[in-house]
Amino acid sequence: MNVSLKRIQAIFIKDYKEFSRNYAVSIMILFPIAFALLYRSEAGDQAAIYAFIMNFSLAMLTSFVQACLIAEEKERNTLRSLMMTPASMLDVLIGKSALVFLISAAVLAFTTYLFGYETSNVMLLAAALGISILLYTAIGTICGLYSKTLLEASLSVFPVLIIFTAGPFALAFEEQYPFLEVLRYLPSSQLSELLVAMEVGAAAGELARPLVIISVWAVVLTIISFILYKKRLMDQ
Amino acid sequence: MNIREMNVNGQKIIPSLELSMEKGKVLGIQTNVQRKKILLAQFAERGDAYLSFAEQGEYTRLTVEELLRFMKSVSGHDKPVHSMLQLFQLGDYHKVKIADLPSSKKIYLSLLRVYYAQQPIIILEEPYFQLEEPDQLAFKRLLEELSEEKQILILTANLEDALISCDAIYRLDEAGLHLLDITDAEDEAENAHETGEAEFKIQKIPTKKNDKTILFNPPEIDYIESINSSAMVHVAGETYTCALTLAELEDKLQHYGFFRCHRSYIVNLQKVRELITWTKNSYSLRLTTGKDSVVPLSRTKLAELKELLNI
């Protein structure tokens, strides 16, 4: 499968224009910012609240936008036409993912700034968020592939939102229901753990573990999304 | 181009066919919706054909110019966008968002995707169906130009649409492809004038559809009906008007196994499947062509028919 930078760029620009003019989707960038403003003055458990905002934004923005971009293309039969041009499936996927990655990264950075979160290790935070964006982009791709229309796509993101964002909170009931232990391994719980550990100033080994788990999630989901993407497009 | 045999519920829908295509000639196939879908599915498996589907959508939030620029970079087409805008006669619309275009222009625009196709074969499904006349003409012109370097095939359920731009039209049914014999009305008139005096025994039935004269071989015809004293020729579900009267047609066709079964009907006896008796005095003939093609049979003609068929 050949990949061309020129075509990826064309798809990137096209999707950027579509995204910025589709207010139903682009309004999503306001949610993280609104949350940051809402919670910024709260004292105390800063890392946990910041982690919640990040987890929420990743599901609501990254996955949602990616799912909508793919589903809309399917809904209008433009993907089928695109497949008959020299543009490969990979061109389309990379172009869209790159756009979603950039938008998410910019919004998350701005949200962090507004929230006033400060950390001793910026590089580690950036790496954790970067990998998380990749991970949620892959989830968005999978949601988009399983929905036929824009409406279906926006609904399909809600299970993701509930499981991944609410997961860390369900851990409060862990003593009553021991099986909830598995939720600890969700990437969102791990991100939350990592941020808390960073605030406490934990040792390097303790910081590495959540990062590794998030990376494993990212790699596995990216591979699944690629395979599904290829398979589902062949079926059309 | 090969087309595989296709059976649905044990009934042969399409026999295996060989279709020869060439550059500079736009081919048309007129058939029903079911066969059209089967053909499209078969063509979709080919790597060397670009398919333009009737339900093609568009990136409605882009402007016309942005879309053309996108198509250009994605397909690797070399002509600059502004000259394409001129070629497509979309100069006035270049800053308009696709969502705001009139619906005919929107469809015209998504048809233009074929212009950016790299494949040597281009297959269009119902290109003219929803276009307004100026857009039909503009697209017809573009297709003619495009056919210089590509092989173009139009699939349609409607013969009138195929007549717009096809150089050769085939009718596809369970028996295979039948080339329709078509000449322009003006050519026909000239020919008639030149050879006016010569005595010809014409064996074809001339019919008209949209200014075109279509000649049918008598065996192709299912039945002829007289509506408001003009003859309507029924061929495979489509109707065509014929300038001749029923009496003239009867005279012409009786050697081909046609039978005047009713004051206003002539039927091709080769295509009669069933003689239906409704009541003692009311009869109908069911044809092999389809469930709903039933021709009335008058009581007075029944005896004559029975004699003809030896029953």
Coordinates of C-alpha atoms in Angstrom, one line a residue:
Chain A
M1 CA 0.0 0.0 0.0
N2 CA 1.6 3.3 -1.1
V3 CA 1.4 6.3 1.1
S4 CA 1.8 9.8 -0.4
L5 CA 2.4 12.9 1.7
K6 CA 0.6 15.1 -0.9
R7 CA -2.6 13.0 -0.6
I8 CA -2.4 12.8 3.1
Q9 CA -2.1 16.6 3.2
A10 CA -5.1 17.0 0.8
I11 CA -7.2 14.8 3.1
F12 CA -6.0 16.7 6.2
I13 CA -7.0 20.1 4.7
K14 CA -10.3 18.8 3.4
D15 CA -11.2 17.3 6.8
Y16 CA -10.1 20.4 8.6
K17 CA -12.4 22.6 6.6
E18 CA -15.3 20.1 7.0
F19 CA -14.6 19.9 10.8
S20 CA -14.4 23.6 11.3
R21 CA -17.7 24.3 9.4
N22 CA -19.6 21.5 11.1
Y23 CA -20.6 23.2 14.3
A24 CA -22.3 20.1 15.7
V25 CA -18.9 18.4 15.8
S26 CA -16.5 21.3 16.3
I27 CA -18.4 22.6 19.3
M28 CA -16.8 19.7 21.2
I29 CA -13.6 21.6 21.5
L30 CA -15.4 24.0 23.9
F31 CA -16.2 21.2 26.5
P32 CA -12.7 20.7 27.8
I33 CA -12.2 24.4 28.0
A34 CA -15.4 24.9 29.8
F35 CA -14.5 22.2 32.3
A36 CA -11.1 23.7 32.9
L37 CA -12.7 27.1 33.7
L38 CA -15.3 25.4 35.9
Y39 CA -12.8 23.5 38.1
R40 CA -9.8 25.7 38.1
S41 CA -10.4 27.4 41.4
E42 CA -11.1 24.1 43.2
A43 CA -8.5 23.6 45.9
G44 CA -7.1 20.3 47.1
D45 CA -7.1 17.2 45.0
Q46 CA -5.8 18.9 41.8
A47 CA -4.3 16.0 40.1
A48 CA -7.4 13.8 40.3
I49 CA -9.6 16.5 38.9
Y50 CA -7.2 17.3 36.2
A51 CA -7.1 13.6 35.3
F52 CA -10.9 13.6 35.1
I53 CA -10.9 16.6 32.7
M54 CA -8.3 15.0 30.5
N55 CA -10.1 11.6 30.4
F56 CA -13.4 13.3 29.6
S57 CA -11.8 15.4 26.9
L58 CA -10.1 12.5 25.3
A59 CA -13.3 10.5 24.9
M60 CA -15.6 13.5 24.1
L61 CA -13.2 15.2 21.7
T62 CA -10.7 12.8 20.3
S63 CA -12.9 9.7 19.9
F64 CA -16.0 11.7 19.0
V65 CA -14.4 13.7 16.2
Q66 CA -12.6 10.8 14.7
A67 CA -15.7 8.6 14.7
C68 CA -17.8 11.4 13.1
L69 CA -15.2 12.1 10.4
I70 CA -15.2 8.4 9.4
A71 CA -18.9 7.9 9.7
E72 CA -19.8 11.0 7.7
E73 CA -17.5 9.9 4.9
K74 CA -19.3 6.5 4.9
E75 CA -22.7 8.1 5.1
R76 CA -22.2 10.2 2.0
N77 CA -20.6 7.4 0.0
T78 CA -17.5 9.5 -0.5
L79 CA -15.3 6.9 1.0
R80 CA -16.2 4.5 -1.7
S81 CA -15.4 7.0 -4.4
L82 CA -12.2 7.9 -2.6
M83 CA -11.1 4.2 -2.6
M84 CA -11.3 4.3 -6.4
T85 CA -8.8 7.2 -6.6
P86 CA -5.1 6.5 -6.1
A87 CA -5.5 7.5 -2.5
S88 CA -5.0 4.4 -0.4
M89 CA -7.0 3.5 2.7
L90 CA -3.9 4.3 4.7
D91 CA -3.7 7.8 3.2
V92 CA -7.3 8.5 4.4
L93 CA -6.8 7.1 7.9
I94 CA -3.5 8.9 8.5
G95 CA -4.8 12.2 7.1
K96 CA -7.8 12.0 9.5
S97 CA -5.9 10.8 12.5
A98 CA -3.3 13.5 12.1
L99 CA -6.0 16.2 12.1
V100 CA -7.6 14.7 15.1
F101 CA -4.3 14.4 16.9
L102 CA -3.4 18.0 16.3
I103 CA -6.8 19.3 17.3
S104 CA -6.7 17.2 20.5
A105 CA -3.2 18.1 21.4
A106 CA -3.8 21.9 20.9
V107 CA -7.1 21.8 23.0
L108 CA -5.6 19.7 25.7
A109 CA -2.5 22.0 26.0
F110 CA -4.8 25.0 26.2
T111 CA -7.0 23.3 28.8
T112 CA -3.9 22.5 30.9
Y113 CA -2.9 26.1 30.7
L114 CA -6.3 27.4 31.7
F115 CA -6.7 24.9 34.5
G116 CA -3.3 26.0 35.8
Y117 CA -2.0 22.5 36.3
E118 CA 1.7 22.5 37.1
T119 CA 3.9 19.6 37.0
S120 CA 7.6 18.9 37.7
N121 CA 7.9 16.6 34.7
V122 CA 6.4 18.2 31.5
M123 CA 7.9 15.7 29.2
L124 CA 6.3 12.8 31.0
L125 CA 2.9 14.5 31.0
A126 CA 3.2 15.2 27.3
A127 CA 4.2 11.6 26.5
A128 CA 1.3 10.2 28.6
L129 CA -1.2 12.5 26.9
G130 CA 0.2 12.0 23.5
I131 CA -0.1 8.2 23.8
S132 CA -3.6 8.6 25.2
I133 CA -4.6 10.7 22.2
L134 CA -3.4 7.9 19.8
L135 CA -5.3 5.4 21.9
Y136 CA -8.6 7.4 21.8
T137 CA -8.2 8.1 18.1
A138 CA -8.1 4.3 17.5
I139 CA -11.2 3.9 19.6
G140 CA -12.9 6.7 17.5
T141 CA -11.9 4.9 14.3
I142 CA -13.5 1.7 15.6
C143 CA -16.7 3.5 16.6
G144 CA -16.8 5.2 13.2
L145 CA -16.4 1.9 11.3
Y146 CA -19.3 0.4 13.1
S147 CA -21.7 3.2 12.5
K148 CA -23.3 4.0 9.2
T149 CA -24.4 7.6 9.8
L150 CA -23.2 10.6 11.7
L151 CA -26.0 10.1 14.2
E152 CA -25.0 6.6 15.0
A153 CA -21.4 7.6 15.4
S154 CA -22.2 10.3 17.9
L155 CA -24.2 7.8 19.9
S156 CA -21.6 5.0 19.7
V157 CA -19.1 7.2 21.5
F158 CA -21.2 7.3 24.6
P159 CA -20.4 3.8 25.8
V160 CA -16.7 4.7 25.4
L161 CA -17.3 7.9 27.4
I162 CA -19.1 6.0 30.2
I163 CA -16.7 3.1 30.5
F164 CA -13.4 5.1 30.2
T165 CA -14.3 8.3 32.0
A166 CA -16.4 6.8 34.7
G167 CA -14.1 3.9 35.2
P168 CA -11.8 5.6 37.7
F169 CA -14.8 6.7 39.8
A170 CA -16.2 3.2 40.0
L171 CA -13.0 2.2 41.8
A172 CA -14.4 3.7 44.9
F173 CA -16.7 0.6 45.2
E174 CA -13.8 -1.8 44.8
E175 CA -14.1 -3.1 48.4
Q176 CA -17.7 -4.0 48.0
Y177 CA -17.3 -5.5 44.5
P178 CA -13.8 -7.0 44.1
F179 CA -14.2 -7.6 40.4
L180 CA -14.0 -3.9 39.8
E181 CA -10.3 -4.4 40.2
V182 CA -10.1 -4.8 36.4
L183 CA -11.1 -1.1 36.0
R184 CA -7.7 -0.3 37.5
Y185 CA -6.2 -1.3 34.2
L186 CA -8.3 1.0 32.1
P187 CA -6.1 3.6 30.4
S188 CA -8.1 6.4 32.0
S189 CA -7.5 4.9 35.5
Q190 CA -3.8 4.5 34.7
L191 CA -3.6 8.2 33.5
S192 CA -5.2 9.2 36.7
E193 CA -2.8 7.1 38.8
L194 CA 0.2 8.4 36.9
L195 CA -0.8 12.1 37.5
V196 CA -1.4 11.4 41.2
A197 CA 1.9 9.6 41.5
M198 CA 3.7 12.5 39.8
E199 CA 2.2 15.0 42.2
V200 CA 3.4 12.9 45.2
G201 CA 6.8 12.6 43.6
A202 CA 7.0 8.9 43.2
A203 CA 10.1 7.0 42.0
A204 CA 10.8 6.5 38.3
G205 CA 9.8 2.8 38.4
E206 CA 6.4 3.6 39.8
L207 CA 5.8 6.2 37.1
A208 CA 6.8 3.9 34.3
R209 CA 4.2 1.2 35.0
P210 CA 1.1 3.3 34.1
L211 CA 2.9 4.7 31.0
V212 CA 3.6 1.1 29.9
I213 CA 0.0 0.0 30.4
I214 CA -1.3 3.0 28.5
S215 CA 1.2 2.3 25.7
V216 CA 0.1 -1.4 25.5
W217 CA -3.5 -0.2 25.2
A218 CA -2.6 2.2 22.5
V219 CA -0.6 -0.3 20.4
V220 CA -3.3 -3.0 20.7
L221 CA -6.2 -0.7 19.9
T222 CA -4.3 0.9 17.0
I223 CA -3.7 -2.6 15.5
I224 CA -7.3 -3.6 16.0
S225 CA -8.5 -0.4 14.4
F226 CA -6.2 -0.9 11.4
I227 CA -7.4 -4.5 10.8
L228 CA -11.0 -3.6 11.2
Y229 CA -10.6 -0.6 9.0
K230 CA -9.2 -2.8 6.2
K231 CA -11.8 -5.5 6.7
R232 CA -14.9 -3.3 6.9
L233 CA -13.9 -1.2 3.9
M234 CA -13.4 -4.4 1.8
D235 CA -16.9 -5.5 2.7
Q236 CA -18.5 -2.4 1.3
Chain B
M1 CA -15.5 -7.0 -20.9
N2 CA -16.9 -10.2 -19.5
I3 CA -20.1 -10.4 -17.6
R4 CA -20.8 -13.6 -15.6
E5 CA -24.0 -15.5 -15.7
M6 CA -26.2 -14.7 -12.7
N7 CA -29.1 -16.7 -11.3
V8 CA -31.5 -15.6 -8.7
N9 CA -33.9 -18.2 -7.1
G10 CA -33.0 -20.6 -9.9
Q11 CA -34.1 -18.2 -12.6
K12 CA -31.5 -16.9 -15.0
I13 CA -31.3 -13.2 -14.7
I14 CA -28.2 -12.5 -16.8
P15 CA -26.5 -14.9 -19.2
S16 CA -22.8 -14.8 -19.5
L17 CA -21.9 -12.1 -21.9
E18 CA -19.0 -10.5 -23.7
L19 CA -19.2 -6.7 -24.1
S20 CA -16.7 -5.1 -26.4
M21 CA -15.9 -1.5 -25.5
E22 CA -13.9 1.0 -27.4
K23 CA -12.6 4.5 -27.0
G24 CA -14.5 7.4 -28.7
K25 CA -17.8 5.7 -28.3
V26 CA -20.2 5.9 -25.3
L27 CA -22.0 2.7 -24.7
G28 CA -25.3 2.4 -22.9
I29 CA -27.1 -0.6 -21.4
Q30 CA -30.8 -0.2 -20.7
T31 CA -32.1 -2.8 -18.2
N32 CA -34.1 -3.1 -15.1
V33 CA -33.0 -2.0 -11.6
Q34 CA -32.2 -5.6 -10.4
R35 CA -29.9 -6.3 -13.4
K36 CA -28.3 -2.9 -13.0
K37 CA -27.4 -3.6 -9.4
I38 CA -26.0 -7.0 -10.4
L39 CA -23.9 -5.5 -13.2
L40 CA -22.6 -2.8 -10.9
A41 CA -21.6 -5.4 -8.2
Q42 CA -19.7 -7.3 -10.9
F43 CA -17.9 -4.2 -12.2
A44 CA -17.0 -3.2 -8.7
E45 CA -14.7 -6.2 -8.5
R46 CA -12.6 -5.0 -11.4
G47 CA -9.6 -2.9 -10.6
D48 CA -9.6 -1.0 -13.9
A49 CA -13.0 0.5 -13.8
Y50 CA -14.2 3.7 -12.0
L51 CA -17.8 3.4 -10.9
S52 CA -20.0 6.4 -10.5
F53 CA -23.0 5.5 -8.4
A54 CA -26.3 7.2 -8.5
E55 CA -26.3 7.8 -4.7
Q56 CA -22.9 9.4 -4.7
G57 CA -22.8 12.1 -1.9
E58 CA -20.5 15.1 -1.7
Y59 CA -18.5 16.9 0.9
T60 CA -21.2 19.5 1.3
R61 CA -19.3 21.9 3.5
L62 CA -16.6 22.6 1.0
T63 CA -16.9 25.1 -1.7
V64 CA -16.8 24.0 -5.3
E65 CA -13.3 25.3 -5.8
E66 CA -12.1 23.6 -2.6
L67 CA -13.6 20.3 -3.8
L68 CA -11.9 20.5 -7.1
R69 CA -8.6 21.3 -5.5
F70 CA -9.1 18.3 -3.2
M71 CA -9.9 16.0 -6.1
K72 CA -6.9 17.3 -8.0
S73 CA -4.4 16.5 -5.2
V74 CA -6.0 13.2 -4.3
S75 CA -6.1 11.9 -7.9
G76 CA -2.9 13.4 -9.1
H77 CA -4.7 15.2 -12.0
D78 CA -2.5 17.8 -13.6
K79 CA -4.7 20.5 -15.0
P80 CA -5.0 23.7 -12.7
V81 CA -8.3 24.2 -10.8
H82 CA -9.3 27.4 -12.5
S83 CA -9.2 25.9 -16.0
M84 CA -11.2 22.9 -14.8
L85 CA -13.8 25.4 -13.3
Q86 CA -14.1 26.9 -16.8
L87 CA -14.3 23.5 -18.5
F88 CA -17.0 22.4 -16.1
Q89 CA -18.9 25.8 -16.5
L90 CA -18.9 26.3 -12.8
G91 CA -17.0 29.6 -12.8
D92 CA -20.0 31.4 -11.2
Y93 CA -20.2 28.9 -8.4
H94 CA -16.6 28.6 -7.4
K95 CA -17.1 30.2 -4.0
V96 CA -20.4 28.6 -3.2
K97 CA -20.6 25.8 -0.6
I98 CA -21.8 22.6 -2.1
A99 CA -24.6 22.4 0.4
D100 CA -26.0 25.7 -1.1
L101 CA -25.9 24.6 -4.7
P102 CA -29.1 23.9 -6.6
S103 CA -29.8 20.1 -6.4
S104 CA -29.2 19.5 -10.1
K105 CA -25.8 21.3 -9.9
K106 CA -24.9 19.2 -6.8
I107 CA -25.5 16.0 -8.8
Y108 CA -23.7 17.4 -11.8
L109 CA -20.7 18.1 -9.5
S110 CA -20.5 14.7 -8.1
L111 CA -20.7 13.2 -11.6
L112 CA -17.6 15.3 -12.4
R113 CA -15.6 12.9 -10.2
V114 CA -15.3 10.7 -13.2
Y115 CA -13.2 13.4 -14.8
Y116 CA -10.5 12.7 -12.2
A117 CA -10.6 9.0 -12.5
Q118 CA -7.4 7.3 -13.4
Q119 CA -9.0 4.0 -14.6
P120 CA -9.3 3.3 -18.3
I121 CA -12.9 2.3 -18.0
I122 CA -15.7 4.5 -16.6
I123 CA -19.1 3.2 -15.6
L124 CA -21.9 5.5 -14.8
E125 CA -25.2 4.6 -13.1
E126 CA -28.1 6.8 -14.1
P127 CA -26.1 9.9 -14.8
Y128 CA -28.9 12.0 -16.3
F129 CA -31.8 10.9 -14.2
Q130 CA -31.9 13.9 -11.8
L131 CA -30.2 16.5 -13.9
E132 CA -31.8 19.6 -15.4
E133 CA -31.5 20.0 -19.1
P134 CA -28.6 22.5 -19.2
D135 CA -26.6 20.3 -16.9
Q136 CA -27.5 17.3 -18.9
L137 CA -26.1 19.0 -22.0
A138 CA -23.0 20.2 -20.2
F139 CA -22.3 16.7 -18.9
K140 CA -23.0 15.1 -22.2
R141 CA -20.4 17.3 -23.8
L142 CA -17.9 16.5 -21.1
L143 CA -18.5 12.8 -21.5
E144 CA -18.0 13.0 -25.3
E145 CA -14.7 14.7 -24.6
L146 CA -13.7 12.2 -22.0
S147 CA -14.6 9.3 -24.3
E148 CA -11.6 10.2 -26.5
E149 CA -9.3 8.6 -24.0
K150 CA -11.6 6.4 -21.8
Q151 CA -14.1 3.7 -22.4
I152 CA -17.4 4.8 -21.1
L153 CA -20.4 2.7 -20.2
I154 CA -23.8 4.1 -19.0
L155 CA -26.2 1.9 -17.1
T156 CA -29.7 3.1 -16.9
A157 CA -33.2 1.8 -16.4
N158 CA -34.6 4.5 -18.6
L159 CA -34.1 4.5 -22.3
E160 CA -34.6 8.2 -22.6
D161 CA -31.6 8.8 -20.5
A162 CA -29.5 6.5 -22.5
L163 CA -30.6 8.3 -25.7
I164 CA -29.0 11.6 -24.5
S165 CA -25.5 10.6 -25.0
C166 CA -24.9 7.0 -26.0
D167 CA -23.5 6.1 -29.4
A168 CA -24.7 2.6 -29.1
I169 CA -27.4 1.3 -26.8
Y170 CA -28.0 -2.3 -25.7
R171 CA -31.1 -3.7 -24.1
L172 CA -30.2 -6.4 -21.5
D173 CA -32.7 -9.1 -20.6
E174 CA -32.5 -12.7 -19.6
A175 CA -31.6 -13.7 -23.2
G176 CA -28.7 -11.3 -23.4
L177 CA -27.7 -8.0 -25.0
H178 CA -29.7 -6.7 -27.9
L179 CA -28.3 -3.8 -29.9
L180 CA -31.0 -1.1 -30.5
D181 CA -31.2 0.1 -34.0
I182 CA -31.2 3.9 -33.6
T183 CA -30.9 6.7 -36.1
D184 CA -31.5 10.4 -35.6
A185 CA -34.8 11.7 -36.8
E186 CA -33.2 14.1 -39.2
D187 CA -31.0 11.5 -40.8
E188 CA -34.0 9.3 -41.3
A189 CA -35.9 12.1 -43.0
E190 CA -33.1 12.7 -45.5
N191 CA -32.7 9.0 -46.2
A192 CA -36.4 8.7 -46.8
H193 CA -36.3 11.6 -49.2
E194 CA -33.3 10.2 -51.3
T195 CA -34.7 6.7 -51.6
G196 CA -38.3 7.8 -51.8
E197 CA -39.2 6.1 -55.1
A198 CA -37.5 2.8 -54.5
E199 CA -39.7 -0.1 -53.4
F200 CA -38.5 -1.6 -50.2
K201 CA -40.1 -4.3 -48.2
I202 CA -39.4 -2.9 -44.8
Q203 CA -39.3 -5.5 -42.1
K204 CA -38.7 -3.3 -39.2
I205 CA -41.2 -1.4 -37.2
P206 CA -40.3 2.3 -36.9
T207 CA -41.1 3.8 -33.5
K208 CA -40.4 7.1 -31.9
K209 CA -39.0 8.2 -28.6
N210 CA -37.7 11.7 -27.9
D211 CA -37.1 12.7 -31.5
K212 CA -35.2 9.5 -32.1
T213 CA -36.5 6.8 -34.4
I214 CA -36.0 3.3 -33.1
L215 CA -36.4 0.4 -35.4
F216 CA -37.5 -2.9 -33.8
N217 CA -37.4 -6.3 -35.3
P218 CA -40.9 -7.7 -35.2
P219 CA -39.9 -10.7 -32.9
E220 CA -38.7 -8.2 -30.3
I221 CA -42.2 -6.7 -29.9
D222 CA -44.4 -8.1 -27.1
Y223 CA -47.7 -6.5 -28.2
I224 CA -49.1 -3.3 -29.7
E225 CA -51.9 -1.3 -28.1
S226 CA -53.9 1.5 -29.5
I227 CA -54.4 4.4 -27.1
N228 CA -56.3 7.4 -28.3
S229 CA -56.0 6.1 -31.9
S230 CA -52.2 6.1 -31.8
A231 CA -50.3 2.8 -31.7
M232 CA -48.1 2.1 -28.7
V233 CA -45.5 -0.6 -29.2
H234 CA -44.5 -2.5 -26.0
V235 CA -41.0 -4.0 -25.9
A236 CA -39.6 -5.4 -22.7
G237 CA -41.6 -3.2 -20.4
E238 CA -41.0 0.0 -22.3
T239 CA -43.5 1.7 -24.6
Y240 CA -42.8 3.5 -27.9
T241 CA -45.1 5.3 -30.1
C242 CA -45.6 4.2 -33.7
A243 CA -47.0 6.4 -36.5
L244 CA -48.6 3.5 -38.3
T245 CA -52.2 2.5 -37.6
L246 CA -53.2 -0.8 -36.1
A247 CA -54.6 -2.0 -39.4
E248 CA -51.3 -1.2 -41.2
L249 CA -49.4 -2.9 -38.4
E250 CA -51.6 -5.9 -38.5
D251 CA -51.0 -6.2 -42.2
K252 CA -47.3 -5.8 -41.8
L253 CA -46.9 -8.2 -38.9
Q254 CA -49.2 -11.1 -39.7
H255 CA -46.4 -13.0 -41.3
Y256 CA -44.3 -12.7 -38.2
G257 CA -46.9 -14.6 -36.0
F258 CA -48.8 -11.5 -34.8
F259 CA -52.5 -11.7 -34.2
R260 CA -55.2 -9.0 -33.9
C261 CA -56.7 -10.3 -30.7
H262 CA -58.8 -7.3 -29.9
R263 CA -60.1 -4.2 -31.6
S264 CA -57.2 -2.2 -30.1
Y265 CA -54.5 -4.9 -29.6
I266 CA -52.1 -6.9 -31.7
V267 CA -50.2 -9.5 -29.9
N268 CA -47.0 -11.5 -30.7
L269 CA -48.2 -15.1 -30.5
Q270 CA -44.7 -16.4 -29.9
K271 CA -44.8 -14.6 -26.5
V272 CA -48.2 -15.8 -25.3
R273 CA -47.8 -18.1 -22.3
E274 CA -51.4 -18.6 -21.1
L275 CA -55.0 -18.2 -22.2
I276 CA -57.0 -17.0 -19.2
T277 CA -60.7 -17.5 -19.1
W278 CA -62.3 -15.1 -16.7
T279 CA -66.0 -15.9 -17.4
K280 CA -67.6 -17.6 -20.2
N281 CA -67.4 -14.6 -22.5
S282 CA -64.2 -12.8 -21.2
Y283 CA -60.7 -13.9 -22.0
S284 CA -57.2 -12.6 -21.7
L285 CA -53.7 -13.6 -22.9
R286 CA -50.8 -13.6 -20.5
L287 CA -47.4 -13.0 -22.0
T288 CA -44.1 -14.6 -21.1
T289 CA -42.5 -11.2 -20.5
G290 CA -43.8 -10.4 -17.1
K291 CA -46.5 -11.0 -14.5
D292 CA -48.6 -7.9 -15.4
S293 CA -48.4 -8.0 -19.1
V294 CA -51.9 -9.3 -19.9
V295 CA -53.6 -8.5 -23.2
P296 CA -57.4 -8.8 -23.6
L297 CA -58.8 -11.2 -26.1
S298 CA -62.2 -10.5 -27.6
R299 CA -64.8 -13.3 -27.8
T300 CA -65.1 -13.0 -31.6
K301 CA -61.4 -13.5 -32.1
L302 CA -61.3 -16.6 -29.8
A303 CA -62.4 -19.0 -32.5
E304 CA -59.9 -17.6 -35.0
L305 CA -57.1 -17.9 -32.4
K306 CA -58.0 -21.5 -31.5
E307 CA -57.9 -22.4 -35.2
L308 CA -54.5 -20.8 -35.5
L309 CA -53.0 -22.6 -32.6
N310 CA -54.8 -25.9 -33.3
I311 CA -56.6 -26.2 -30.0

